[in-house]
Short mmCIF file of C-alpha atoms and ligand atoms in Angstrom, two decimals:
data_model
loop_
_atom_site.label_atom_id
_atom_site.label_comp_id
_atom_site.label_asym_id
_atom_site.label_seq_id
_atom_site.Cartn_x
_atom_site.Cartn_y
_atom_site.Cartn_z
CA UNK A 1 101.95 101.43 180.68
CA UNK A 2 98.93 103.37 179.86
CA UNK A 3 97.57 106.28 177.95
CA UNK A 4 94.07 107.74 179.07
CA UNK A 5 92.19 109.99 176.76
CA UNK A 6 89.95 112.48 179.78
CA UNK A 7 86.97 114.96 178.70
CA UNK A 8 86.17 117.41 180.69
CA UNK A 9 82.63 119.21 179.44
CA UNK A 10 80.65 119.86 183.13
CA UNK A 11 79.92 123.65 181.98
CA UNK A 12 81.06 126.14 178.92
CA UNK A 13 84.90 125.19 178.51
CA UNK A 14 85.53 121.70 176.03
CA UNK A 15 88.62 120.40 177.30
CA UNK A 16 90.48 117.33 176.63
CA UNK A 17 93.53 115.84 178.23
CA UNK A 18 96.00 113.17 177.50
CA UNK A 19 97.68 111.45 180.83
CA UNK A 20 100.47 109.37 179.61
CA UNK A 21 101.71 106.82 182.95
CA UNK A 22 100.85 109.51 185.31
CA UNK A 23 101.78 112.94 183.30
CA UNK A 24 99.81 115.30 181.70
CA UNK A 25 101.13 115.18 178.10
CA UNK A 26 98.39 117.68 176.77
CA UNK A 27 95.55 119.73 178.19
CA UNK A 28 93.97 121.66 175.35
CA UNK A 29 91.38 123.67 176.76
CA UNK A 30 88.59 125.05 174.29
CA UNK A 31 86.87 128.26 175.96
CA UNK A 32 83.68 129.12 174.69
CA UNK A 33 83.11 133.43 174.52
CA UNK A 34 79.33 133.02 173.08
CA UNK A 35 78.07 133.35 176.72
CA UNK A 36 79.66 137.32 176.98
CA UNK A 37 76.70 137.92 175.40
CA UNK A 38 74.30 136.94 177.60
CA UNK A 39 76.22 137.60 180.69
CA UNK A 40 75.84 133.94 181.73
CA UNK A 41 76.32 130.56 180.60
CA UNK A 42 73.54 129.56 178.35
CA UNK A 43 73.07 125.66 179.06
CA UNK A 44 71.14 125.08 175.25
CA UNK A 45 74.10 127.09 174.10
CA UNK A 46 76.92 125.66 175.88
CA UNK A 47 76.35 122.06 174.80
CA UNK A 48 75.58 122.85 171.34
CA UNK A 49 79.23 124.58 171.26
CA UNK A 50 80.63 121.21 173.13
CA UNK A 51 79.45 119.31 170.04
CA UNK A 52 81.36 121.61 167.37
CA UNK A 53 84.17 121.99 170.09
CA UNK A 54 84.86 118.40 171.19
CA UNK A 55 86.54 116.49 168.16
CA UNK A 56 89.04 119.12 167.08
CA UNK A 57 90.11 119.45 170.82
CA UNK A 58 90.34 115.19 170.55
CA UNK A 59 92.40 115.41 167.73
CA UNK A 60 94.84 118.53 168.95
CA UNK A 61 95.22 116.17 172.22
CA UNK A 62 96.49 113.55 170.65
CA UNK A 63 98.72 115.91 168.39
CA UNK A 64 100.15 117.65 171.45
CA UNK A 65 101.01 114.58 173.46
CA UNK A 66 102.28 113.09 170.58
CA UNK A 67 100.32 109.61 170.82
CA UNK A 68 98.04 107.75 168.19
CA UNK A 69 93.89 107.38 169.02
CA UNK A 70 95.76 102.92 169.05
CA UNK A 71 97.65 104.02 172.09
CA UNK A 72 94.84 104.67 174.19
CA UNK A 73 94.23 102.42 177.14
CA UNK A 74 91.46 104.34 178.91
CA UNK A 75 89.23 106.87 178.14
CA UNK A 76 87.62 108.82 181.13
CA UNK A 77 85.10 111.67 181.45
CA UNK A 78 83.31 113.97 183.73
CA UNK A 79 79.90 112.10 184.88
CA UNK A 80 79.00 115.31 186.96
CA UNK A 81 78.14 117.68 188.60
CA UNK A 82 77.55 119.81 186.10
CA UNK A 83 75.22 120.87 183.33
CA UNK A 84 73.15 117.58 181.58
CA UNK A 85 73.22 118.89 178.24
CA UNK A 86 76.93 119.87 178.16
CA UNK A 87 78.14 116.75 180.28
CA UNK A 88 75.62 114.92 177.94
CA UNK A 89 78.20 115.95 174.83
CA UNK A 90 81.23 114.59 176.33
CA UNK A 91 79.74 111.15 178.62
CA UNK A 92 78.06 110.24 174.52
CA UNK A 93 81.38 111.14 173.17
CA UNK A 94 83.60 108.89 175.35
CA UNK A 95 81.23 106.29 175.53
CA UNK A 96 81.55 105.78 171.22
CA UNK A 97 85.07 106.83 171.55
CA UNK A 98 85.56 103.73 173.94
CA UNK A 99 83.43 101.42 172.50
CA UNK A 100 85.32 101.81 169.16
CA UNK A 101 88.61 101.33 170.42
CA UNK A 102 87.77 98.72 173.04
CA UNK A 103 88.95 100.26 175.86
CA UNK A 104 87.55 100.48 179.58
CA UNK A 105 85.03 103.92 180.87
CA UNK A 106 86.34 105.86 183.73
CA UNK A 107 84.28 108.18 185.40
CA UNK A 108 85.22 111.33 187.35
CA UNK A 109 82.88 113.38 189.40
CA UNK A 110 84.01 117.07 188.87
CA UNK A 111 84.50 118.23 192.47
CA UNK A 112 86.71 115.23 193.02
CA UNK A 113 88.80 116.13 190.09
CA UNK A 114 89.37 119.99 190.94
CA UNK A 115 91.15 118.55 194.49
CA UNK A 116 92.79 115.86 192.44
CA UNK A 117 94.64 118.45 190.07
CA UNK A 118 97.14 118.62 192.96
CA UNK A 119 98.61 115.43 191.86
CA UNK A 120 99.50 116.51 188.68
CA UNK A 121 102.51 118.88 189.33
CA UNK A 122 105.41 118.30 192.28
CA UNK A 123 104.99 119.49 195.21
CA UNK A 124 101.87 116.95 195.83
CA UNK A 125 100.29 117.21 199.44
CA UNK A 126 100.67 114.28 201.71
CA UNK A 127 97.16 112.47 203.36
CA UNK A 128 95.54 113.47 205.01
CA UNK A 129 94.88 117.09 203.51
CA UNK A 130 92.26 119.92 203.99
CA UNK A 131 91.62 121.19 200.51
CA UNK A 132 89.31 124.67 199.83
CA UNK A 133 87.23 123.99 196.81
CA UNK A 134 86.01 127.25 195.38
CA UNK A 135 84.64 127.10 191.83
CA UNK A 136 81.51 128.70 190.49
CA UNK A 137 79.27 126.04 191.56
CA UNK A 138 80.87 124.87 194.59
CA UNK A 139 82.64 126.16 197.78
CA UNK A 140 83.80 123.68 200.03
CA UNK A 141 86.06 122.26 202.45
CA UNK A 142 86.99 118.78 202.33
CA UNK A 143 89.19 116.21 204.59
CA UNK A 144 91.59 114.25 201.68
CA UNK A 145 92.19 110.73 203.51
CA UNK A 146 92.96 109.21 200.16
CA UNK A 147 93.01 109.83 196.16
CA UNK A 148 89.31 108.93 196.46
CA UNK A 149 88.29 108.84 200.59
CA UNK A 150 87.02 112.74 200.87
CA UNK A 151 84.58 114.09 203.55
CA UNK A 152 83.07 117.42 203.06
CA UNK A 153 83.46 119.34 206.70
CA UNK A 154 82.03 122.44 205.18
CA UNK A 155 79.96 124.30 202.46
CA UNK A 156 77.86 126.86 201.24
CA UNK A 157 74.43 126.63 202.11
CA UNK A 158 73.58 129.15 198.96
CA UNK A 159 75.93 130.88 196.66
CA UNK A 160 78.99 129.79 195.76
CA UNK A 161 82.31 131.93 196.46
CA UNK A 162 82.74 132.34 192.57
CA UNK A 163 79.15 133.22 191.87
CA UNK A 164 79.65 135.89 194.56
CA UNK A 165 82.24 137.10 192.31
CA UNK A 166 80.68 136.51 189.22
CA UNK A 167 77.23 138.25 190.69
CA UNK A 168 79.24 141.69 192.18
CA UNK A 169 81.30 142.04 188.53
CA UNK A 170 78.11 141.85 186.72
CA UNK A 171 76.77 144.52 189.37
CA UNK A 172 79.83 146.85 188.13
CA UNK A 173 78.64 146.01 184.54
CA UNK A 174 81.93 144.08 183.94
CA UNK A 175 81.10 141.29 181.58
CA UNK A 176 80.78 137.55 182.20
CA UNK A 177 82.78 135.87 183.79
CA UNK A 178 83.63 138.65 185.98
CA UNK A 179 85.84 136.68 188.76
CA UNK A 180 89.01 137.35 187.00
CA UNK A 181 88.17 140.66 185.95
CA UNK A 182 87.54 141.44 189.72
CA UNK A 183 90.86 140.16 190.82
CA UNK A 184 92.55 142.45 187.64
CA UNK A 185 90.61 145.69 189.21
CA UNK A 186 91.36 144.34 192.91
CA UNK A 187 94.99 144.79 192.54
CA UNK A 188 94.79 148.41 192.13
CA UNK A 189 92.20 149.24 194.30
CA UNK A 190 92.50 149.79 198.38
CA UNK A 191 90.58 146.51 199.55
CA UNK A 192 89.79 148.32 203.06
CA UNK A 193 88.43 151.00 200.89
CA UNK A 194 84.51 150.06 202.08
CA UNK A 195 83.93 147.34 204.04
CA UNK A 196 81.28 144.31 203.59
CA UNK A 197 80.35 142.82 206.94
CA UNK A 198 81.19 138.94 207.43
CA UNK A 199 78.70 136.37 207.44
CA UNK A 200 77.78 134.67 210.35
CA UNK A 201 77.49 130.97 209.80
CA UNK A 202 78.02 128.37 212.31
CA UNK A 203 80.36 125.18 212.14
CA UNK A 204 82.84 124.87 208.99
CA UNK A 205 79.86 126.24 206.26
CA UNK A 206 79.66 129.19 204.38
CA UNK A 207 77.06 131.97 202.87
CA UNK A 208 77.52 133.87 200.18
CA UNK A 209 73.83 135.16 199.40
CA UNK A 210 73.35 137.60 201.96
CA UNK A 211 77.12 139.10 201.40
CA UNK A 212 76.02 139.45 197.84
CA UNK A 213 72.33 141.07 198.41
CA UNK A 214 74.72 143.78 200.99
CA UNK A 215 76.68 144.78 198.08
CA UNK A 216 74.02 145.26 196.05
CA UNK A 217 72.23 147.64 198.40
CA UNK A 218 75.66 149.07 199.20
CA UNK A 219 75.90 150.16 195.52
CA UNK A 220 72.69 151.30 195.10
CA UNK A 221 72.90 153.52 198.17
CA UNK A 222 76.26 155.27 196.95
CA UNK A 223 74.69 155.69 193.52
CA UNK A 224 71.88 157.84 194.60
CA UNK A 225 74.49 160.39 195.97
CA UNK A 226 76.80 160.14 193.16
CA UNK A 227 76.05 158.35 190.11
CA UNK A 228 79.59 157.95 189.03
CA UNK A 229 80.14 155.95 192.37
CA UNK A 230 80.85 153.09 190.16
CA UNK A 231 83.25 154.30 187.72
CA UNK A 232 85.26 156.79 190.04
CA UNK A 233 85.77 153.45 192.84
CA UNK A 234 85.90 150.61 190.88
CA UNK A 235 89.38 149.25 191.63
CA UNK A 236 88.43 150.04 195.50
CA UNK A 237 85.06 148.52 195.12
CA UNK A 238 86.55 145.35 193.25
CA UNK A 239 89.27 145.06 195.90
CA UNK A 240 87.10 145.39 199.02
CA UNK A 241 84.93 143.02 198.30
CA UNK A 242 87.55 140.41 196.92
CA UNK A 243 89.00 141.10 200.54
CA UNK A 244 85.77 139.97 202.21
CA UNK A 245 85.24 136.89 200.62
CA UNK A 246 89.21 136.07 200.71
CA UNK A 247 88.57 136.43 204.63
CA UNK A 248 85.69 134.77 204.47
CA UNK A 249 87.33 131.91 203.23
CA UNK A 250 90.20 131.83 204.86
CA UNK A 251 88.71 132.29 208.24
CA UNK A 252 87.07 129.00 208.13
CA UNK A 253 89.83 127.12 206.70
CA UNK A 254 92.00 128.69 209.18
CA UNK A 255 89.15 127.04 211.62
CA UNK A 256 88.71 123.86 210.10
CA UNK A 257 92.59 123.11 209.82
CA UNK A 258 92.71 123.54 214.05
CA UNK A 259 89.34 121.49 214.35
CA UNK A 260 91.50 119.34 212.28
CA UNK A 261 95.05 119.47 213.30
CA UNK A 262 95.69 119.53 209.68
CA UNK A 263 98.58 121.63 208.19
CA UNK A 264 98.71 120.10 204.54
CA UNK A 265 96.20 122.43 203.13
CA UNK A 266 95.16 123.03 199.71
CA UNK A 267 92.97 124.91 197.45
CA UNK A 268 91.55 123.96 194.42
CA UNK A 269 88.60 124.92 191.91
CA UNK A 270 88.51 128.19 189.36
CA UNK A 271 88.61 130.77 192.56
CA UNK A 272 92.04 129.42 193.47
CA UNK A 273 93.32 131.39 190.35
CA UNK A 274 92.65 134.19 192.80
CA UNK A 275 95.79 136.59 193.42
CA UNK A 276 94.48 138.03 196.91
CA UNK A 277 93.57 134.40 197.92
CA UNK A 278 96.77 133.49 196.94
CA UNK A 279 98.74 136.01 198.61
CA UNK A 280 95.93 135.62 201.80
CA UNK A 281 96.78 131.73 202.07
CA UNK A 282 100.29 132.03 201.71
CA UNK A 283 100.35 134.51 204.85
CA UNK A 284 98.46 132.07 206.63
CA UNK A 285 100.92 129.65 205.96
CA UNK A 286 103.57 131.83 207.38
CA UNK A 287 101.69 132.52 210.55
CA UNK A 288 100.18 129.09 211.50
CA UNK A 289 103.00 127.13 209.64
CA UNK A 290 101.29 125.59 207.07
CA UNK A 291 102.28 123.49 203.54
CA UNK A 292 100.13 125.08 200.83
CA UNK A 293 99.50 123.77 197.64
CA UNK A 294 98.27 125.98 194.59
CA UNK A 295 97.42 123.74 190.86
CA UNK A 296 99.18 125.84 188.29
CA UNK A 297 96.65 128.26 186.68
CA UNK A 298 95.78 125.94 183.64
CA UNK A 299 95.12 123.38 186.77
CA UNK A 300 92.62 125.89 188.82
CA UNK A 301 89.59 126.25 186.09
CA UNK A 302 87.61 123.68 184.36
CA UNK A 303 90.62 121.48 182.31
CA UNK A 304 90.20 117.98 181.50
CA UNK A 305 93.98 117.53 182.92
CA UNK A 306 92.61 116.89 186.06
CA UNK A 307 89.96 114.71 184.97
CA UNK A 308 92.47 112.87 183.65
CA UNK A 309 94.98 112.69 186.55
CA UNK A 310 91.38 111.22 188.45
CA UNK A 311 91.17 108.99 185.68
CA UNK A 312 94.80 107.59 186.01
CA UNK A 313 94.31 106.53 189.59
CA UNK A 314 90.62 104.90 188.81
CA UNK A 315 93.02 102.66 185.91
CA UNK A 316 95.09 101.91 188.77
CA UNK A 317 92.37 100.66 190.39
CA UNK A 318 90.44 98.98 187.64
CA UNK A 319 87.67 101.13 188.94
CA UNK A 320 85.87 101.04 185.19
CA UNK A 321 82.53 101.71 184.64
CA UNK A 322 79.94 100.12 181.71
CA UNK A 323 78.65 101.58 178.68
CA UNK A 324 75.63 102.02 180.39
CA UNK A 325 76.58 104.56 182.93
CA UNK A 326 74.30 107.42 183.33
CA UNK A 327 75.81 110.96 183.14
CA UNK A 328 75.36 112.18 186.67
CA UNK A 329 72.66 110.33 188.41
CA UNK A 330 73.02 110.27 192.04
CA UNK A 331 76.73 110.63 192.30
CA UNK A 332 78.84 110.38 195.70
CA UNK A 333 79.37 113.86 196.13
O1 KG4 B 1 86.14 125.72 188.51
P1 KG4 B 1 85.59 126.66 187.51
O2 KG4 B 1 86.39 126.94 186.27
O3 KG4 B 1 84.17 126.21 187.01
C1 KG4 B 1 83.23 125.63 187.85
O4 KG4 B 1 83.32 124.40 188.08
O5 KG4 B 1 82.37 126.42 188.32
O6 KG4 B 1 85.29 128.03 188.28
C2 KG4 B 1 84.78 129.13 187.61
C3 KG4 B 1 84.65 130.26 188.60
C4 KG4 B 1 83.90 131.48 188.03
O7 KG4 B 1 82.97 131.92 188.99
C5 KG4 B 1 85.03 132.49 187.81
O8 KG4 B 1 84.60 133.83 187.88
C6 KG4 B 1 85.93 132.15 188.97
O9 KG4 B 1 85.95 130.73 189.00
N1 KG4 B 1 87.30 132.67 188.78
C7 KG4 B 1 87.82 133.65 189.54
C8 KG4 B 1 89.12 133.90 189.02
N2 KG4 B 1 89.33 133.06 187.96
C9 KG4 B 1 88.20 132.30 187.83
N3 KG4 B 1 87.31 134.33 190.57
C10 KG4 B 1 88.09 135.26 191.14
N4 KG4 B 1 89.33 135.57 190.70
C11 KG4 B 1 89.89 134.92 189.66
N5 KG4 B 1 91.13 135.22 189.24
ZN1 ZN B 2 84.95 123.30 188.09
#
């Protein structure tokens, strides 16, 4: 038997999770809109929100999945990466909330976690498994061998796919975050309206700086000869560049999983809530035959589910850690 309390508090969402013998009993998810303002996360502001945020989301965990704070067996947490101040909030607050209930410290790294979330719902992928991890810190593609045996085969060497999203809506003075907003606009645009030439990076990695810097200059231009370029082309714009970095993405996992031989593939991290990278990996699947796996949408972003679905197969392992862990000091990935 065991219950594991998870927080999840790398960047601006508080989120805490209950994992009762392998389910996810509760995932209450705490978003934080203070940052709209700013048109970015605020770190000072995000982990100051994580300390108002994080006990009420504790206690309407344990409401939700219907267990006592004496029922715990495990508490686990995001050690990184992340933000210090914000993981700060919620490595302090599962290190008291152990310590007081003596109970054992599990600790997740984030990127881990994100690929993990596919073991939370049925259909779970089978080892070994190519998973694209594309969140707004990270874009990467990693060989699965085991719950915890992961090689990176391929990243960005700059931006990250979501920041490339994040960067173009804030370009078309749609507020932060702008990924999703994108994808809304996207799906009534033409997305071979303009087109964005591809990067060219060798091997399995990706670039996402230059792509962003051509849009840029690509607005700019159009602008000069008609200022309403933005707001008479927005659903085009939004879709043709969601195109590009959907084919940017899927060209290389389309590469890696023949390099591979691989076809259990995955994706995982906020940019998986994607519709055209949805709808663009599940056409690839047709084609080249492949099993695809998709976390449900409360699964994709930053939720402390799958922290604690991580956390569940750490217990399994007795892979604990002390009270005097660091919050994420040279971790593994
Ligand atoms: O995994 P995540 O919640 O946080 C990080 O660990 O970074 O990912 C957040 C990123 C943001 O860049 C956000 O704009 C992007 O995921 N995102 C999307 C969509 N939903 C979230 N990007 C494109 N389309 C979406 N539907
Ligand atoms: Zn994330």
């Amino acid at each position: 038997m065991s219950v594991i309390l998870a927080i999840e508090s790398s960047c601006d969402d508080t989120s805490v999770a209950i994992c009762n013998n392998g389910k996810i009993t509760a995932n209450v998810i705490a978003n934080q809109t203070i940052h709209q303002n700013y048109g970015g996360v605020i770190p000072e502001l995000a982990s100051r929100v994580h300390q108002q945020n994080i006990v009420p989301a504790v206690q309407q965990a344990l409401i939700n999945a219907k267990v006592t704070k004496q029922d715990i067996n495990a508490v686990a947490f995001t050690r990184g990466p992340g933000l210090l101040g914000s993981l700060l909030v919620g490595v302090s607050f599962a290190k008291s909330f152990a310590l007081a209930l003596n109970v054992p410290l599990i600790s997740v790294n984030h990127m881990h976690a994100h690929i993990l979330a596919h073991f939370i719902d049925d259909p779970k992928p089978s080892f070994p498994f190519l998973c694209l991890t594309v969140s707004g810190g990270h874009t990467q593609i990693v060989l699965v061998k085991d719950y915890f045996d992961m090689e990176i085969v391929g990243e960005t060497l700059d931006d990250a796919a979501g920041e490339a999203f994040d960067k173009t809506a804030k370009l078309l003075a749609l507020p932060y975050p702008g990924g999703p907003l994108v994808d809304k606009h996207a799906q009534h645009g033409n997305p071979l309206a303009f087109k964005f030439a591809e990067p060219q990076i060798a091997d399995l990695n990706f670039s996402f700086s230059g792509f962003k810097t051509s849009i840029l200059y690509f607005v700019r231009k159009q602008e000069k000869e008609n200022p309403d370029f933005i707001t008479e082309n927005l659903d085009d714009i939004c879709a043709s560049v969601q195109y590009s970095i959907v084919q940017i993405l899927l060209n290389k996992l389309k590469k890696a999983a023949k390099q591979f031989g691989i076809k259990e593939i995955a994706i995982a991290g906020g940019v998986s809530a994607n519709s055209g990278l949805r709808n663009g990996l599940q056409q690839a699947a047709d084609e080249l035959g492949w099993n695809i796996y998709i976390p449900a949408f409360q699964y994709c972003t930053d939720n402390a589910g799958m922290i604690a679905i991580a956390g569940y197969h750490k217990f399994l392992k007795k892979d604990f850690v002390g009270q005097n862990v660091s919050p994420m000091a040279r971790m593994e990935f």
